[in-house]
């Protein structure tokens, strides 16, 4: 993982929440909310919560009076999450490193992490931290994306930017979000962290957009792919985004478009 892969600046955070969240994250957030409702935790911590899509989905599913703590390493993402969170009040917003959670052991019934663990420089340590702060019998539930060829829009955008920058193709998407899809690795790393009851469930869905411009902007400007593009061409972000949009239109059409997305839901107890 490149050092820039985990840098979510203010411009990225806004585009991420406006464009990328409804494109690929909301469906998986709704799934996590249903799983949370079934578990009915009294205390819950979100790790690497991003711009708060899971927070918005999960908060109404929690039992009355439940303690809900939301963390992220990037203050701009956490600020964005807090600014767009509807009621209820009482959510605790806490900047935190997943590798060093600022909570006592045996604090939470449930730990959630949607598509964040691929950004951790040491996943076993992060998993160990999640286990440490869970109460006995608690659950750690998180998502990982499948390989990029199973996620259509991300795949097309990556190929389009490779054509634009052939000497140094931007590889953020296949390297980090879609670079950790080996289910046996999930299991072995969780076992090293002390978890013993582990399940891995594939979950496919359809991503929809009103035009090819939406996923082009979402990926090129609302993820750290933006950092990579601007490092290659400081003034070329708009042109790169347009080239990605053209590639998407060529593959899926000029109007409303649909593409496959596929991820895993991992539960460790």
PDB file of C-alpha atoms in Angstrom:
ATOM      1  CA  UNK A   1       0.000   0.000   0.000  1.00  0.00           C
ATOM      2  CA  UNK A   2       1.310   3.447  -0.947  1.00  0.00           C
ATOM      3  CA  UNK A   3       1.584   6.127   1.753  1.00  0.00           C
ATOM      4  CA  UNK A   4      -1.037   8.178  -0.137  1.00  0.00           C
ATOM      5  CA  UNK A   5      -3.570   5.324  -0.207  1.00  0.00           C
ATOM      6  CA  UNK A   6      -4.881   6.179   3.265  1.00  0.00           C
ATOM      7  CA  UNK A   7      -4.918   9.978   2.879  1.00  0.00           C
ATOM      8  CA  UNK A   8      -8.515  11.263   2.687  1.00  0.00           C
ATOM      9  CA  UNK A   9      -8.357  15.065   2.423  1.00  0.00           C
ATOM     10  CA  UNK A  10     -11.343  17.406   2.753  1.00  0.00           C
ATOM     11  CA  UNK A  11     -12.039  17.468  -1.033  1.00  0.00           C
ATOM     12  CA  UNK A  12     -11.882  13.670  -1.180  1.00  0.00           C
ATOM     13  CA  UNK A  13     -14.163  13.286   1.852  1.00  0.00           C
ATOM     14  CA  UNK A  14     -16.902  15.438   0.329  1.00  0.00           C
ATOM     15  CA  UNK A  15     -16.872  13.732  -3.082  1.00  0.00           C
ATOM     16  CA  UNK A  16     -16.575  10.322  -1.424  1.00  0.00           C
ATOM     17  CA  UNK A  17     -19.726  10.874   0.633  1.00  0.00           C
ATOM     18  CA  UNK A  18     -21.711  12.545  -2.153  1.00  0.00           C
ATOM     19  CA  UNK A  19     -20.862  10.195  -5.030  1.00  0.00           C
ATOM     20  CA  UNK A  20     -19.106   7.008  -3.911  1.00  0.00           C
ATOM     21  CA  UNK A  21     -21.246   6.198  -0.868  1.00  0.00           C
ATOM     22  CA  UNK A  22     -24.549   5.841  -2.760  1.00  0.00           C
ATOM     23  CA  UNK A  23     -22.755   4.153  -5.647  1.00  0.00           C
ATOM     24  CA  UNK A  24     -21.178   1.218  -3.799  1.00  0.00           C
ATOM     25  CA  UNK A  25     -21.393   1.517  -0.005  1.00  0.00           C
ATOM     26  CA  UNK A  26     -25.044   2.067   0.942  1.00  0.00           C
ATOM     27  CA  UNK A  27     -26.184  -1.457   0.068  1.00  0.00           C
ATOM     28  CA  UNK A  28     -23.505  -3.018   2.234  1.00  0.00           C
ATOM     29  CA  UNK A  29     -24.235  -0.559   5.043  1.00  0.00           C
ATOM     30  CA  UNK A  30     -27.884  -1.656   4.999  1.00  0.00           C
ATOM     31  CA  UNK A  31     -26.727  -5.261   5.278  1.00  0.00           C
ATOM     32  CA  UNK A  32     -24.547  -4.436   8.292  1.00  0.00           C
ATOM     33  CA  UNK A  33     -27.477  -2.611   9.882  1.00  0.00           C
ATOM     34  CA  UNK A  34     -29.636  -5.744   9.571  1.00  0.00           C
ATOM     35  CA  UNK A  35     -26.914  -7.871  11.129  1.00  0.00           C
ATOM     36  CA  UNK A  36     -26.538  -5.334  13.940  1.00  0.00           C
ATOM     37  CA  UNK A  37     -30.268  -5.379  14.586  1.00  0.00           C
ATOM     38  CA  UNK A  38     -30.183  -9.167  14.941  1.00  0.00           C
ATOM     39  CA  UNK A  39     -27.278  -8.998  17.406  1.00  0.00           C
ATOM     40  CA  UNK A  40     -28.942  -6.196  19.452  1.00  0.00           C
ATOM     41  CA  UNK A  41     -25.700  -4.933  21.060  1.00  0.00           C
ATOM     42  CA  UNK A  42     -25.747  -2.637  24.076  1.00  0.00           C
ATOM     43  CA  UNK A  43     -22.361  -1.204  23.092  1.00  0.00           C
ATOM     44  CA  UNK A  44     -20.926  -0.837  19.600  1.00  0.00           C
ATOM     45  CA  UNK A  45     -17.753   0.630  18.126  1.00  0.00           C
ATOM     46  CA  UNK A  46     -17.261   1.449  14.462  1.00  0.00           C
ATOM     47  CA  UNK A  47     -13.654   1.227  13.295  1.00  0.00           C
ATOM     48  CA  UNK A  48     -12.511   3.259  10.248  1.00  0.00           C
ATOM     49  CA  UNK A  49     -16.041   4.594   9.861  1.00  0.00           C
ATOM     50  CA  UNK A  50     -15.205   6.885   6.942  1.00  0.00           C
ATOM     51  CA  UNK A  51     -17.886   9.437   6.149  1.00  0.00           C
ATOM     52  CA  UNK A  52     -20.497   7.669   8.255  1.00  0.00           C
ATOM     53  CA  UNK A  53     -22.591   5.592   5.857  1.00  0.00           C
ATOM     54  CA  UNK A  54     -22.685   2.687   8.317  1.00  0.00           C
ATOM     55  CA  UNK A  55     -23.341   5.050  11.210  1.00  0.00           C
ATOM     56  CA  UNK A  56     -26.396   6.457   9.445  1.00  0.00           C
ATOM     57  CA  UNK A  57     -27.702   2.973   8.685  1.00  0.00           C
ATOM     58  CA  UNK A  58     -26.911   1.375  12.042  1.00  0.00           C
ATOM     59  CA  UNK A  59     -27.990   4.095  14.509  1.00  0.00           C
ATOM     60  CA  UNK A  60     -31.745   3.529  14.010  1.00  0.00           C
ATOM     61  CA  UNK A  61     -31.245  -0.251  14.357  1.00  0.00           C
ATOM     62  CA  UNK A  62     -29.654  -0.075  17.813  1.00  0.00           C
ATOM     63  CA  UNK A  63     -31.591  -0.774  21.000  1.00  0.00           C
ATOM     64  CA  UNK A  64     -32.702   2.303  22.912  1.00  0.00           C
ATOM     65  CA  UNK A  65     -29.916   3.541  25.152  1.00  0.00           C
ATOM     66  CA  UNK A  66     -27.146   1.644  23.363  1.00  0.00           C
ATOM     67  CA  UNK A  67     -23.698   3.234  23.448  1.00  0.00           C
ATOM     68  CA  UNK A  68     -22.507   4.004  19.895  1.00  0.00           C
ATOM     69  CA  UNK A  69     -18.871   5.043  19.388  1.00  0.00           C
ATOM     70  CA  UNK A  70     -17.664   6.000  15.894  1.00  0.00           C
ATOM     71  CA  UNK A  71     -13.945   6.197  15.072  1.00  0.00           C
ATOM     72  CA  UNK A  72     -11.743   6.998  12.092  1.00  0.00           C
ATOM     73  CA  UNK A  73      -8.080   7.832  11.592  1.00  0.00           C
ATOM     74  CA  UNK A  74      -8.834  10.734   9.208  1.00  0.00           C
ATOM     75  CA  UNK A  75     -10.420  13.761  10.947  1.00  0.00           C
ATOM     76  CA  UNK A  76     -11.876  15.132   7.649  1.00  0.00           C
ATOM     77  CA  UNK A  77     -13.846  11.909   7.190  1.00  0.00           C
ATOM     78  CA  UNK A  78     -15.055  11.896  10.787  1.00  0.00           C
ATOM     79  CA  UNK A  79     -16.018  15.585  10.560  1.00  0.00           C
ATOM     80  CA  UNK A  80     -17.994  14.834   7.411  1.00  0.00           C
ATOM     81  CA  UNK A  81     -19.722  11.906   9.127  1.00  0.00           C
ATOM     82  CA  UNK A  82     -20.731  14.003  12.124  1.00  0.00           C
ATOM     83  CA  UNK A  83     -21.946  16.905   9.962  1.00  0.00           C
ATOM     84  CA  UNK A  84     -24.385  14.780   7.937  1.00  0.00           C
ATOM     85  CA  UNK A  85     -25.548  12.430  10.701  1.00  0.00           C
ATOM     86  CA  UNK A  86     -29.276  12.787  11.426  1.00  0.00           C
ATOM     87  CA  UNK A  87     -30.653  12.068  14.893  1.00  0.00           C
ATOM     88  CA  UNK A  88     -30.574  10.437  17.314  1.00  0.00           C
ATOM     89  CA  UNK A  89     -28.137  12.385  19.435  1.00  0.00           C
ATOM     90  CA  UNK A  90     -25.558  10.744  21.634  1.00  0.00           C
ATOM     91  CA  UNK A  91     -23.116   9.244  19.154  1.00  0.00           C
ATOM     92  CA  UNK A  92     -19.511   9.525  20.361  1.00  0.00           C
ATOM     93  CA  UNK A  93     -17.166  10.691  17.578  1.00  0.00           C
ATOM     94  CA  UNK A  94     -13.586   9.699  18.372  1.00  0.00           C
ATOM     95  CA  UNK A  95     -10.499  10.046  16.150  1.00  0.00           C
ATOM     96  CA  UNK A  96      -8.663   6.761  16.572  1.00  0.00           C
ATOM     97  CA  UNK A  97      -6.062   4.523  15.005  1.00  0.00           C
ATOM     98  CA  UNK A  98      -7.412   0.999  14.469  1.00  0.00           C
ATOM     99  CA  UNK A  99      -4.002  -0.356  15.502  1.00  0.00           C
ATOM    100  CA  UNK A 100      -4.208   1.376  18.895  1.00  0.00           C
ATOM    101  CA  UNK A 101      -7.827   1.823  19.937  1.00  0.00           C
ATOM    102  CA  UNK A 102      -8.224   4.213  22.905  1.00  0.00           C
ATOM    103  CA  UNK A 103     -10.636   1.969  24.813  1.00  0.00           C
ATOM    104  CA  UNK A 104     -10.323  -0.410  27.730  1.00  0.00           C
ATOM    105  CA  UNK A 105     -10.536  -4.157  27.199  1.00  0.00           C
ATOM    106  CA  UNK A 106     -13.956  -5.855  27.279  1.00  0.00           C
ATOM    107  CA  UNK A 107     -15.843  -2.655  26.446  1.00  0.00           C
ATOM    108  CA  UNK A 108     -18.043  -3.446  23.434  1.00  0.00           C
ATOM    109  CA  UNK A 109     -20.500  -6.125  22.314  1.00  0.00           C
ATOM    110  CA  UNK A 110     -19.963  -5.425  18.613  1.00  0.00           C
ATOM    111  CA  UNK A 111     -17.198  -3.958  16.462  1.00  0.00           C
ATOM    112  CA  UNK A 112     -18.020  -2.986  12.860  1.00  0.00           C
ATOM    113  CA  UNK A 113     -15.690  -2.004  10.029  1.00  0.00           C
ATOM    114  CA  UNK A 114     -16.965  -1.424   6.504  1.00  0.00           C
ATOM    115  CA  UNK A 115     -14.224  -1.647   3.857  1.00  0.00           C
ATOM    116  CA  UNK A 116     -11.551  -0.252   6.142  1.00  0.00           C
ATOM    117  CA  UNK A 117      -9.307  -3.179   7.018  1.00  0.00           C
ATOM    118  CA  UNK A 118      -7.521  -3.126   3.637  1.00  0.00           C
ATOM    119  CA  UNK A 119      -6.046   0.235   4.663  1.00  0.00           C
ATOM    120  CA  UNK A 120      -4.509  -1.096   7.899  1.00  0.00           C
ATOM    121  CA  UNK A 121      -0.703  -1.453   7.686  1.00  0.00           C
ATOM    122  CA  UNK A 122      -0.889  -4.381  10.135  1.00  0.00           C
ATOM    123  CA  UNK A 123      -4.210  -6.198   9.926  1.00  0.00           C
ATOM    124  CA  UNK A 124      -3.374  -8.810  12.572  1.00  0.00           C
ATOM    125  CA  UNK A 125      -2.619  -6.052  15.062  1.00  0.00           C
ATOM    126  CA  UNK A 126      -5.857  -4.252  14.145  1.00  0.00           C
ATOM    127  CA  UNK A 127      -7.841  -7.480  14.511  1.00  0.00           C
ATOM    128  CA  UNK A 128      -6.156  -8.060  17.877  1.00  0.00           C
ATOM    129  CA  UNK A 129      -7.243  -4.586  18.971  1.00  0.00           C
ATOM    130  CA  UNK A 130     -10.819  -5.305  17.905  1.00  0.00           C
ATOM    131  CA  UNK A 131     -10.742  -8.535  19.893  1.00  0.00           C
ATOM    132  CA  UNK A 132      -9.226  -6.780  22.926  1.00  0.00           C
ATOM    133  CA  UNK A 133     -12.019  -4.211  23.177  1.00  0.00           C
ATOM    134  CA  UNK A 134     -14.781  -6.794  22.658  1.00  0.00           C
ATOM    135  CA  UNK A 135     -16.520  -8.389  25.590  1.00  0.00           C
ATOM    136  CA  UNK A 136     -16.479 -12.204  25.815  1.00  0.00           C
ATOM    137  CA  UNK A 137     -18.906 -13.496  23.196  1.00  0.00           C
ATOM    138  CA  UNK A 138     -18.744 -10.241  21.242  1.00  0.00           C
ATOM    139  CA  UNK A 139     -18.652 -10.061  17.434  1.00  0.00           C
ATOM    140  CA  UNK A 140     -16.363  -8.346  14.938  1.00  0.00           C
ATOM    141  CA  UNK A 141     -18.115  -7.864  11.590  1.00  0.00           C
ATOM    142  CA  UNK A 142     -16.411  -6.289   8.592  1.00  0.00           C
ATOM    143  CA  UNK A 143     -16.410  -6.090   4.787  1.00  0.00           C
ATOM    144  CA  UNK A 144     -13.689  -6.658   2.210  1.00  0.00           C
ATOM    145  CA  UNK A 145     -14.058  -6.101  -1.530  1.00  0.00           C
ATOM    146  CA  UNK A 146     -13.598  -8.972  -3.934  1.00  0.00           C
ATOM    147  CA  UNK A 147     -11.051  -8.729  -6.755  1.00  0.00           C
ATOM    148  CA  UNK A 148     -11.421  -5.769  -9.091  1.00  0.00           C
ATOM    149  CA  UNK A 149     -12.583  -7.857 -12.063  1.00  0.00           C
ATOM    150  CA  UNK A 150     -15.745  -8.605 -10.043  1.00  0.00           C
ATOM    151  CA  UNK A 151     -16.391  -4.849  -9.585  1.00  0.00           C
ATOM    152  CA  UNK A 152     -17.179  -3.398 -12.982  1.00  0.00           C
ATOM    153  CA  UNK A 153     -16.954   0.373 -12.579  1.00  0.00           C
ATOM    154  CA  UNK A 154     -13.695   0.238 -10.609  1.00  0.00           C
ATOM    155  CA  UNK A 155     -12.206  -2.094 -13.212  1.00  0.00           C
ATOM    156  CA  UNK A 156     -13.112   0.141 -16.157  1.00  0.00           C
ATOM    157  CA  UNK A 157     -11.828   3.284 -14.414  1.00  0.00           C
ATOM    158  CA  UNK A 158      -8.519   1.561 -13.652  1.00  0.00           C
ATOM    159  CA  UNK A 159      -8.072   0.497 -17.271  1.00  0.00           C
ATOM    160  CA  UNK A 160      -8.962   3.989 -18.521  1.00  0.00           C
ATOM    161  CA  UNK A 161      -6.350   5.647 -16.330  1.00  0.00           C
ATOM    162  CA  UNK A 162      -3.775   3.040 -17.315  1.00  0.00           C
ATOM    163  CA  UNK A 163      -4.336   4.093 -20.921  1.00  0.00           C
ATOM    164  CA  UNK A 164      -3.907   7.744 -19.943  1.00  0.00           C
ATOM    165  CA  UNK A 165      -0.739   7.133 -17.912  1.00  0.00           C
ATOM    166  CA  UNK A 166       0.832   4.094 -19.616  1.00  0.00           C
ATOM    167  CA  UNK A 167       4.317   4.621 -18.187  1.00  0.00           C
ATOM    168  CA  UNK A 168       3.095   4.718 -14.567  1.00  0.00           C
ATOM    169  CA  UNK A 169      -0.524   3.474 -14.368  1.00  0.00           C
ATOM    170  CA  UNK A 170      -2.381   4.527 -11.208  1.00  0.00           C
ATOM    171  CA  UNK A 171      -2.998   1.311  -9.264  1.00  0.00           C
ATOM    172  CA  UNK A 172      -4.761   2.459  -6.091  1.00  0.00           C
ATOM    173  CA  UNK A 173      -7.980   0.548  -6.767  1.00  0.00           C
ATOM    174  CA  UNK A 174      -6.530  -2.916  -7.547  1.00  0.00           C
ATOM    175  CA  UNK A 175      -3.722  -2.419  -5.005  1.00  0.00           C
ATOM    176  CA  UNK A 176      -5.688  -1.442  -1.906  1.00  0.00           C
ATOM    177  CA  UNK A 177      -9.515  -1.635  -1.975  1.00  0.00           C
ATOM    178  CA  UNK A 178      -9.486  -4.656  -4.300  1.00  0.00           C
ATOM    179  CA  UNK A 179      -6.107  -6.111  -3.409  1.00  0.00           C
ATOM    180  CA  UNK A 180      -7.084  -8.248  -0.406  1.00  0.00           C
ATOM    181  CA  UNK A 181      -9.654 -10.823  -1.493  1.00  0.00           C
ATOM    182  CA  UNK A 182      -8.088 -14.134  -0.465  1.00  0.00           C
ATOM    183  CA  UNK A 183     -10.594 -15.603   1.999  1.00  0.00           C
ATOM    184  CA  UNK A 184      -8.034 -17.973   3.486  1.00  0.00           C
ATOM    185  CA  UNK A 185      -5.886 -14.971   4.365  1.00  0.00           C
ATOM    186  CA  UNK A 186      -8.887 -13.444   6.188  1.00  0.00           C
ATOM    187  CA  UNK A 187      -9.236 -16.584   8.252  1.00  0.00           C
ATOM    188  CA  UNK A 188      -5.544 -17.060   9.029  1.00  0.00           C
ATOM    189  CA  UNK A 189      -5.036 -13.429  10.075  1.00  0.00           C
ATOM    190  CA  UNK A 190      -8.106 -13.527  12.323  1.00  0.00           C
ATOM    191  CA  UNK A 191      -6.904 -16.752  13.931  1.00  0.00           C
ATOM    192  CA  UNK A 192      -3.517 -15.142  14.592  1.00  0.00           C
ATOM    193  CA  UNK A 193      -5.398 -12.328  16.333  1.00  0.00           C
ATOM    194  CA  UNK A 194      -7.151 -14.829  18.619  1.00  0.00           C
ATOM    195  CA  UNK A 195     -10.532 -15.289  16.936  1.00  0.00           C
ATOM    196  CA  UNK A 196     -11.732 -18.875  16.552  1.00  0.00           C
ATOM    197  CA  UNK A 197     -15.334 -18.695  15.268  1.00  0.00           C
ATOM    198  CA  UNK A 198     -15.006 -17.159  11.786  1.00  0.00           C
ATOM    199  CA  UNK A 199     -17.424 -17.038   8.856  1.00  0.00           C
ATOM    200  CA  UNK A 200     -16.889 -15.535   5.394  1.00  0.00           C
ATOM    201  CA  UNK A 201     -19.919 -14.808   3.217  1.00  0.00           C
ATOM    202  CA  UNK A 202     -19.750 -13.465  -0.371  1.00  0.00           C
ATOM    203  CA  UNK A 203     -22.302 -10.763  -1.099  1.00  0.00           C
ATOM    204  CA  UNK A 204     -22.928  -9.507  -4.648  1.00  0.00           C
ATOM    205  CA  UNK A 205     -25.013  -6.495  -5.636  1.00  0.00           C
ATOM    206  CA  UNK A 206     -25.656  -4.109  -8.519  1.00  0.00           C
ATOM    207  CA  UNK A 207     -24.238  -0.588  -8.561  1.00  0.00           C
ATOM    208  CA  UNK A 208     -26.391   2.002 -10.349  1.00  0.00           C
ATOM    209  CA  UNK A 209     -25.626   5.516 -11.564  1.00  0.00           C
ATOM    210  CA  UNK A 210     -27.612   8.145 -13.443  1.00  0.00           C
ATOM    211  CA  UNK A 211     -24.729   8.622 -15.895  1.00  0.00           C
ATOM    212  CA  UNK A 212     -21.125   7.489 -16.493  1.00  0.00           C
ATOM    213  CA  UNK A 213     -19.943  10.786 -14.991  1.00  0.00           C
ATOM    214  CA  UNK A 214     -20.992   9.684 -11.504  1.00  0.00           C
ATOM    215  CA  UNK A 215     -18.653   6.683 -11.074  1.00  0.00           C
ATOM    216  CA  UNK A 216     -15.896   8.552 -12.922  1.00  0.00           C
ATOM    217  CA  UNK A 217     -16.039  11.428 -10.434  1.00  0.00           C
ATOM    218  CA  UNK A 218     -16.576   9.041  -7.507  1.00  0.00           C
ATOM    219  CA  UNK A 219     -13.458   6.996  -8.133  1.00  0.00           C
ATOM    220  CA  UNK A 220     -11.152   9.635  -9.644  1.00  0.00           C
ATOM    221  CA  UNK A 221     -11.952  12.434  -7.209  1.00  0.00           C
ATOM    222  CA  UNK A 222     -13.528  10.742  -4.162  1.00  0.00           C
ATOM    223  CA  UNK A 223     -10.804   8.217  -3.329  1.00  0.00           C
ATOM    224  CA  UNK A 224      -7.014   8.392  -2.842  1.00  0.00           C
ATOM    225  CA  UNK A 225      -6.792   7.568  -6.540  1.00  0.00           C
ATOM    226  CA  UNK A 226      -7.029  11.353  -6.784  1.00  0.00           C
ATOM    227  CA  UNK A 227      -3.702  11.687  -4.972  1.00  0.00           C
ATOM    228  CA  UNK A 228      -2.077   9.345  -7.471  1.00  0.00           C
ATOM    229  CA  UNK A 229      -3.467  11.161 -10.510  1.00  0.00           C
ATOM    230  CA  UNK A 230      -2.461  14.589  -9.224  1.00  0.00           C
ATOM    231  CA  UNK A 231       1.043  13.325  -8.479  1.00  0.00           C
ATOM    232  CA  UNK A 232       1.339  12.242 -12.109  1.00  0.00           C
ATOM    233  CA  UNK A 233      -0.278  15.392 -13.552  1.00  0.00           C
ATOM    234  CA  UNK A 234      -0.976  18.235 -11.130  1.00  0.00           C
ATOM    235  CA  UNK A 235      -3.462  19.893 -13.499  1.00  0.00           C
ATOM    236  CA  UNK A 236      -4.860  16.766 -15.114  1.00  0.00           C
ATOM    237  CA  UNK A 237      -7.531  15.579 -12.683  1.00  0.00           C
ATOM    238  CA  UNK A 238     -10.507  16.817 -14.725  1.00  0.00           C
ATOM    239  CA  UNK A 239      -9.117  15.413 -17.957  1.00  0.00           C
ATOM    240  CA  UNK A 240      -8.428  12.053 -16.320  1.00  0.00           C
ATOM    241  CA  UNK A 241     -11.953  12.018 -14.896  1.00  0.00           C
ATOM    242  CA  UNK A 242     -13.394  12.773 -18.337  1.00  0.00           C
ATOM    243  CA  UNK A 243     -11.388   9.951 -19.887  1.00  0.00           C
ATOM    244  CA  UNK A 244     -12.721   7.561 -17.246  1.00  0.00           C
ATOM    245  CA  UNK A 245     -16.277   8.748 -17.950  1.00  0.00           C
ATOM    246  CA  UNK A 246     -15.791   8.141 -21.673  1.00  0.00           C
ATOM    247  CA  UNK A 247     -14.551   4.605 -20.997  1.00  0.00           C
ATOM    248  CA  UNK A 248     -17.565   3.919 -18.786  1.00  0.00           C
ATOM    249  CA  UNK A 249     -19.921   5.276 -21.437  1.00  0.00           C
ATOM    250  CA  UNK A 250     -18.290   3.097 -24.072  1.00  0.00           C
ATOM    251  CA  UNK A 251     -18.803   0.010 -21.917  1.00  0.00           C
ATOM    252  CA  UNK A 252     -22.190   0.701 -20.316  1.00  0.00           C
ATOM    253  CA  UNK A 253     -23.885   3.457 -22.352  1.00  0.00           C
ATOM    254  CA  UNK A 254     -24.459   7.206 -22.080  1.00  0.00           C
ATOM    255  CA  UNK A 255     -27.534   7.231 -19.827  1.00  0.00           C
ATOM    256  CA  UNK A 256     -28.301   5.338 -16.639  1.00  0.00           C
ATOM    257  CA  UNK A 257     -25.767   2.576 -16.124  1.00  0.00           C
ATOM    258  CA  UNK A 258     -25.426  -0.516 -13.966  1.00  0.00           C
ATOM    259  CA  UNK A 259     -22.415  -2.604 -12.980  1.00  0.00           C
ATOM    260  CA  UNK A 260     -21.608  -5.542 -10.760  1.00  0.00           C
ATOM    261  CA  UNK A 261     -20.116  -5.137  -7.298  1.00  0.00           C
ATOM    262  CA  UNK A 262     -19.020  -8.006  -5.074  1.00  0.00           C
ATOM    263  CA  UNK A 263     -17.630  -8.141  -1.562  1.00  0.00           C
ATOM    264  CA  UNK A 264     -17.362 -10.370   1.494  1.00  0.00           C
ATOM    265  CA  UNK A 265     -18.945 -10.093   4.922  1.00  0.00           C
ATOM    266  CA  UNK A 266     -16.647 -11.541   7.557  1.00  0.00           C
ATOM    267  CA  UNK A 267     -17.859 -12.315  11.072  1.00  0.00           C
ATOM    268  CA  UNK A 268     -15.441 -13.254  13.852  1.00  0.00           C
ATOM    269  CA  UNK A 269     -16.563 -14.039  17.389  1.00  0.00           C
TER     270      UNK A 269
END
